[in-house]
CSV table of C-alpha atoms and ligand atoms in Angstrom, one decimal:
chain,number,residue,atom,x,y,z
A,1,UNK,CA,95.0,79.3,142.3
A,2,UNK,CA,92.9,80.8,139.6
A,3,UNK,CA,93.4,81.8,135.9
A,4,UNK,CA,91.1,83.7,133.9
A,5,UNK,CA,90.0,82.5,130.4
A,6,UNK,CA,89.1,84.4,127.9
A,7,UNK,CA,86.0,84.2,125.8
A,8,UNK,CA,88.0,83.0,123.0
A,9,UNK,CA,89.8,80.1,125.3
A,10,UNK,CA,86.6,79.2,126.3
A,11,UNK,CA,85.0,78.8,123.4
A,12,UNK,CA,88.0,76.7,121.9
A,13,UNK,CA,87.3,74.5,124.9
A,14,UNK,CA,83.9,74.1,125.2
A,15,UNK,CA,83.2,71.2,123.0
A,16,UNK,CA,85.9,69.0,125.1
A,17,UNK,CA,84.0,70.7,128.3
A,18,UNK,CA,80.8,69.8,127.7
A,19,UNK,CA,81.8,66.2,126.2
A,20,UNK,CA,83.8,65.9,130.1
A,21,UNK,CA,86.9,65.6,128.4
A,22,UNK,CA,89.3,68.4,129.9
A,23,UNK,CA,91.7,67.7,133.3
A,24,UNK,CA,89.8,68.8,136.9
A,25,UNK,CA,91.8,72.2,136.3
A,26,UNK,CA,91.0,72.8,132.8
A,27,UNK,CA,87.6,72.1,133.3
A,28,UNK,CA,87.3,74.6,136.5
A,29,UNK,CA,88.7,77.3,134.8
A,30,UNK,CA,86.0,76.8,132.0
A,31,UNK,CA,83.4,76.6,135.0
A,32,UNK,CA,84.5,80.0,136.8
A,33,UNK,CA,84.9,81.4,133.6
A,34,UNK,CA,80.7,80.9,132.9
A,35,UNK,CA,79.8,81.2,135.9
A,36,UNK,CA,81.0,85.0,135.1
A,37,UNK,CA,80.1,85.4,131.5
A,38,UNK,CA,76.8,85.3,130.1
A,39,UNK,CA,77.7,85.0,126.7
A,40,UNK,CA,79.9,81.9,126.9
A,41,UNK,CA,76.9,80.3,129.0
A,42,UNK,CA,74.5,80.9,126.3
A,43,UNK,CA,77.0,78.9,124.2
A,44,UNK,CA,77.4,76.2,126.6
A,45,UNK,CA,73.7,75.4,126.5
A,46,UNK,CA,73.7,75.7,123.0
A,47,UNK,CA,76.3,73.2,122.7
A,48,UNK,CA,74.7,71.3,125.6
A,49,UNK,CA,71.4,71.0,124.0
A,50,UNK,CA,72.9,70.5,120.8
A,51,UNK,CA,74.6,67.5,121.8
A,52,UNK,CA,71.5,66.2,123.5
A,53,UNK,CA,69.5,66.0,120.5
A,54,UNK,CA,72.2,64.3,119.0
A,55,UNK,CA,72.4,61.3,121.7
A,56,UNK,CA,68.8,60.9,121.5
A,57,UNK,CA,69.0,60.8,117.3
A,58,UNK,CA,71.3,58.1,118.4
A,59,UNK,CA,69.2,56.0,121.0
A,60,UNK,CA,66.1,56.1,118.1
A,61,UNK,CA,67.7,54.8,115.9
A,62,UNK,CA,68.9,51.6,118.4
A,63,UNK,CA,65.4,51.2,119.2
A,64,UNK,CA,64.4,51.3,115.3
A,65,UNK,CA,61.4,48.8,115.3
A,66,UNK,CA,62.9,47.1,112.1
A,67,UNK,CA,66.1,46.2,113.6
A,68,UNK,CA,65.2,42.6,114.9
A,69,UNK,CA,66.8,39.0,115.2
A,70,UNK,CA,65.3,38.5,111.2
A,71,UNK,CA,67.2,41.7,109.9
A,72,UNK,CA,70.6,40.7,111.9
A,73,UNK,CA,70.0,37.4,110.1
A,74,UNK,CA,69.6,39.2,106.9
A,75,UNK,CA,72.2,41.6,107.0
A,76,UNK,CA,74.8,38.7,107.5
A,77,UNK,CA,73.5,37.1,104.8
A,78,UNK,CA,73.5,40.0,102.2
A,79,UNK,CA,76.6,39.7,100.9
A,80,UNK,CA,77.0,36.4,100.1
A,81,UNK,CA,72.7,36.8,98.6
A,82,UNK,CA,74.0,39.4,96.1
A,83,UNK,CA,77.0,36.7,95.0
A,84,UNK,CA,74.7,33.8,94.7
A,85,UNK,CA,76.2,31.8,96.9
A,86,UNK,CA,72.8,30.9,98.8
A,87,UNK,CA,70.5,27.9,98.4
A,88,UNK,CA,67.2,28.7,97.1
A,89,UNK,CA,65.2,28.4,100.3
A,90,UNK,CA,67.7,31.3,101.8
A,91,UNK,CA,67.1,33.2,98.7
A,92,UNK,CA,63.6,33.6,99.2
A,93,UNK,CA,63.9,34.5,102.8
A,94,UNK,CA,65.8,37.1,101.8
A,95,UNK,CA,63.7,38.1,99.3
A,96,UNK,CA,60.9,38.0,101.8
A,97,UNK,CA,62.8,40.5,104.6
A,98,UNK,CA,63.5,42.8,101.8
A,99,UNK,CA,59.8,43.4,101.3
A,100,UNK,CA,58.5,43.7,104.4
A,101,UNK,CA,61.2,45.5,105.7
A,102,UNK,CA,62.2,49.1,104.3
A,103,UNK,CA,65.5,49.4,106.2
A,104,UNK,CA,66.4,45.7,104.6
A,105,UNK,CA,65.6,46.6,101.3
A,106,UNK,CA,67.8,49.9,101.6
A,107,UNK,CA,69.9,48.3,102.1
A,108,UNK,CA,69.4,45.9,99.3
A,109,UNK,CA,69.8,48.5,97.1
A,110,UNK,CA,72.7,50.2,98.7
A,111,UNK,CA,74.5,47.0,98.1
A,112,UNK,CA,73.1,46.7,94.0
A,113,UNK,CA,74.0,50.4,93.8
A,114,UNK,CA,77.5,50.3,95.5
A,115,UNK,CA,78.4,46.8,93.3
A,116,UNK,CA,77.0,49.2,90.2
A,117,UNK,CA,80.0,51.7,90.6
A,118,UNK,CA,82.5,49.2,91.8
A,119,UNK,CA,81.9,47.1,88.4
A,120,UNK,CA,81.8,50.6,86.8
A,121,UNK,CA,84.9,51.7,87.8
A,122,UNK,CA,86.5,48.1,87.2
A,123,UNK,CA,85.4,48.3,83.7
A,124,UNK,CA,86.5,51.9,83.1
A,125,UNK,CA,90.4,51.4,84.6
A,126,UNK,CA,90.2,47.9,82.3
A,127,UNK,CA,89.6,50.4,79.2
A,128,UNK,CA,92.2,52.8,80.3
A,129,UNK,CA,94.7,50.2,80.9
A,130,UNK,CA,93.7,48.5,77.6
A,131,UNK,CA,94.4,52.0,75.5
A,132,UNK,CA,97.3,53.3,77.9
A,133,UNK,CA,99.1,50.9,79.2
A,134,UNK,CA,102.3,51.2,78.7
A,135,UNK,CA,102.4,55.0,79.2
A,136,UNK,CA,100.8,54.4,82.5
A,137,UNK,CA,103.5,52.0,83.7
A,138,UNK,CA,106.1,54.1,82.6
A,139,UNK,CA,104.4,57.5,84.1
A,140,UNK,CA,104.3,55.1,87.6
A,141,UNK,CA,107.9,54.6,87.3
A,142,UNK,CA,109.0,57.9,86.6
A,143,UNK,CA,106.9,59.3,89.4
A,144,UNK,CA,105.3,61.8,86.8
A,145,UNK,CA,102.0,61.3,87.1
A,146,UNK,CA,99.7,63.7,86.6
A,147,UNK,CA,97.5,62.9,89.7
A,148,UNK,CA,100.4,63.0,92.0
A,149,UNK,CA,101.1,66.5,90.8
A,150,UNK,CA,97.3,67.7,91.6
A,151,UNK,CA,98.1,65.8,95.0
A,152,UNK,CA,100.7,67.9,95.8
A,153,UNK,CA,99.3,71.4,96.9
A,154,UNK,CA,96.5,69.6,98.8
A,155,UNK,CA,99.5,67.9,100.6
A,156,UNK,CA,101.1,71.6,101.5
A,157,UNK,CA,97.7,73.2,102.3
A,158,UNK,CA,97.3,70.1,104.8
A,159,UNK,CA,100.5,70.4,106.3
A,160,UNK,CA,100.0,74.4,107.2
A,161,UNK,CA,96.6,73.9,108.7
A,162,UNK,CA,97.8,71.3,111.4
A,163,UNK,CA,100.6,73.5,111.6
A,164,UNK,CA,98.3,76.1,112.7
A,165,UNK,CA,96.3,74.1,115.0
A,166,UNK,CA,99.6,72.7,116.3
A,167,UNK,CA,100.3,76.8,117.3
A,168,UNK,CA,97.1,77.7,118.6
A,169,UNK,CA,96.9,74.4,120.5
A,170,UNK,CA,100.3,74.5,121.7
A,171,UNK,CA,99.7,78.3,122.6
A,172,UNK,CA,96.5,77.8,124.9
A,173,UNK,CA,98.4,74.9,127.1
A,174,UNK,CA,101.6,77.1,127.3
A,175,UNK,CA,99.1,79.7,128.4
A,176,UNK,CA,97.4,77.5,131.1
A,177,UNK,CA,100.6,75.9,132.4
A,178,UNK,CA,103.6,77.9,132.4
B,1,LIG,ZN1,83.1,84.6,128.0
């Protein structure tokens, strides 16, 4: 049996076709449908070489010189270095990663930086609670917060979009299978 695509089914499907994820059928009709159309070929080696570049992005940065035995070591060790929970010797192996290595001491900093905002944001909901207390307990109760009222149109526009990907989704399989 065959089923033509169109351009537009094609192109919804091409991400999942070139990633191998469609069923044998699925994935034939995609395959008769390029062997056919020029245009949607040109797109399938787009995405093809597209997703290429991406997989070897990924394998340099596995075979990133800096990540060896002595920055697995450090990274495990980060956490409890920032909390001073290390002896002093372990200190100063840290400290000694961190400057010879540039991916340890981002990281280092990423940690400083991220502890920076946390402590931040600690200290500002401490002042808020300090001055508004009450009214924010009372706001909590009553469901009448003002944040959950901002929340809500987010919530709606959400709920229409998968809506809408539901029907298109729903639409294309109805298409290919009934
Ligand atoms: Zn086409």
């Amino acid at each position: 049996m065959q089923y033509n695509l169109s351009c537009e089914q094609v192109t919804a499907l091409l991400t999942f076709y070139v990633e191998d994820k469609l069923s044998a059928k699925l994935s034939n009709y995609v395959k008769e449908h390029l062997d056919k159309c020029p245009e949607c070929r040109e797109k399938f080696y787009q995405l093809q070489s597209i997703l290429q570049r991406f997989n070897e992005i990924q394998n340099e940065e596995i075979e990133n010189p800096y990540v060896t035995k002595q920055y697995e070591d450090f990274k495990s060790n980060l956490s409890a270095y920032v909390d001073n929970e290390l002896d002093d010797l372990e200190n100063i192996k840290i400290k000694k990663i961190a400057i010879s290595n540039p991916l340890a001491r981002q990281d280092l900093e990423n940690i400083y930086t991220f502890k920076k905002l946390l402590h931040s944001s600690f200290e500002k909901t401490k002042n808020e609670l300090k001055t508004d207390y009450s009214k924010s307990i009372v706001c909590q109760l009553q469901n009448e917060c003002s944040d959950e009222k901002k929340l809500d149109p987010f919530i709606k526009i959400t709920a229409i979009f998968f809506a809408m990907i539901t029907c298109i989704v729903a639409g294309i399989i109805s298409i290919l299978y009934f």
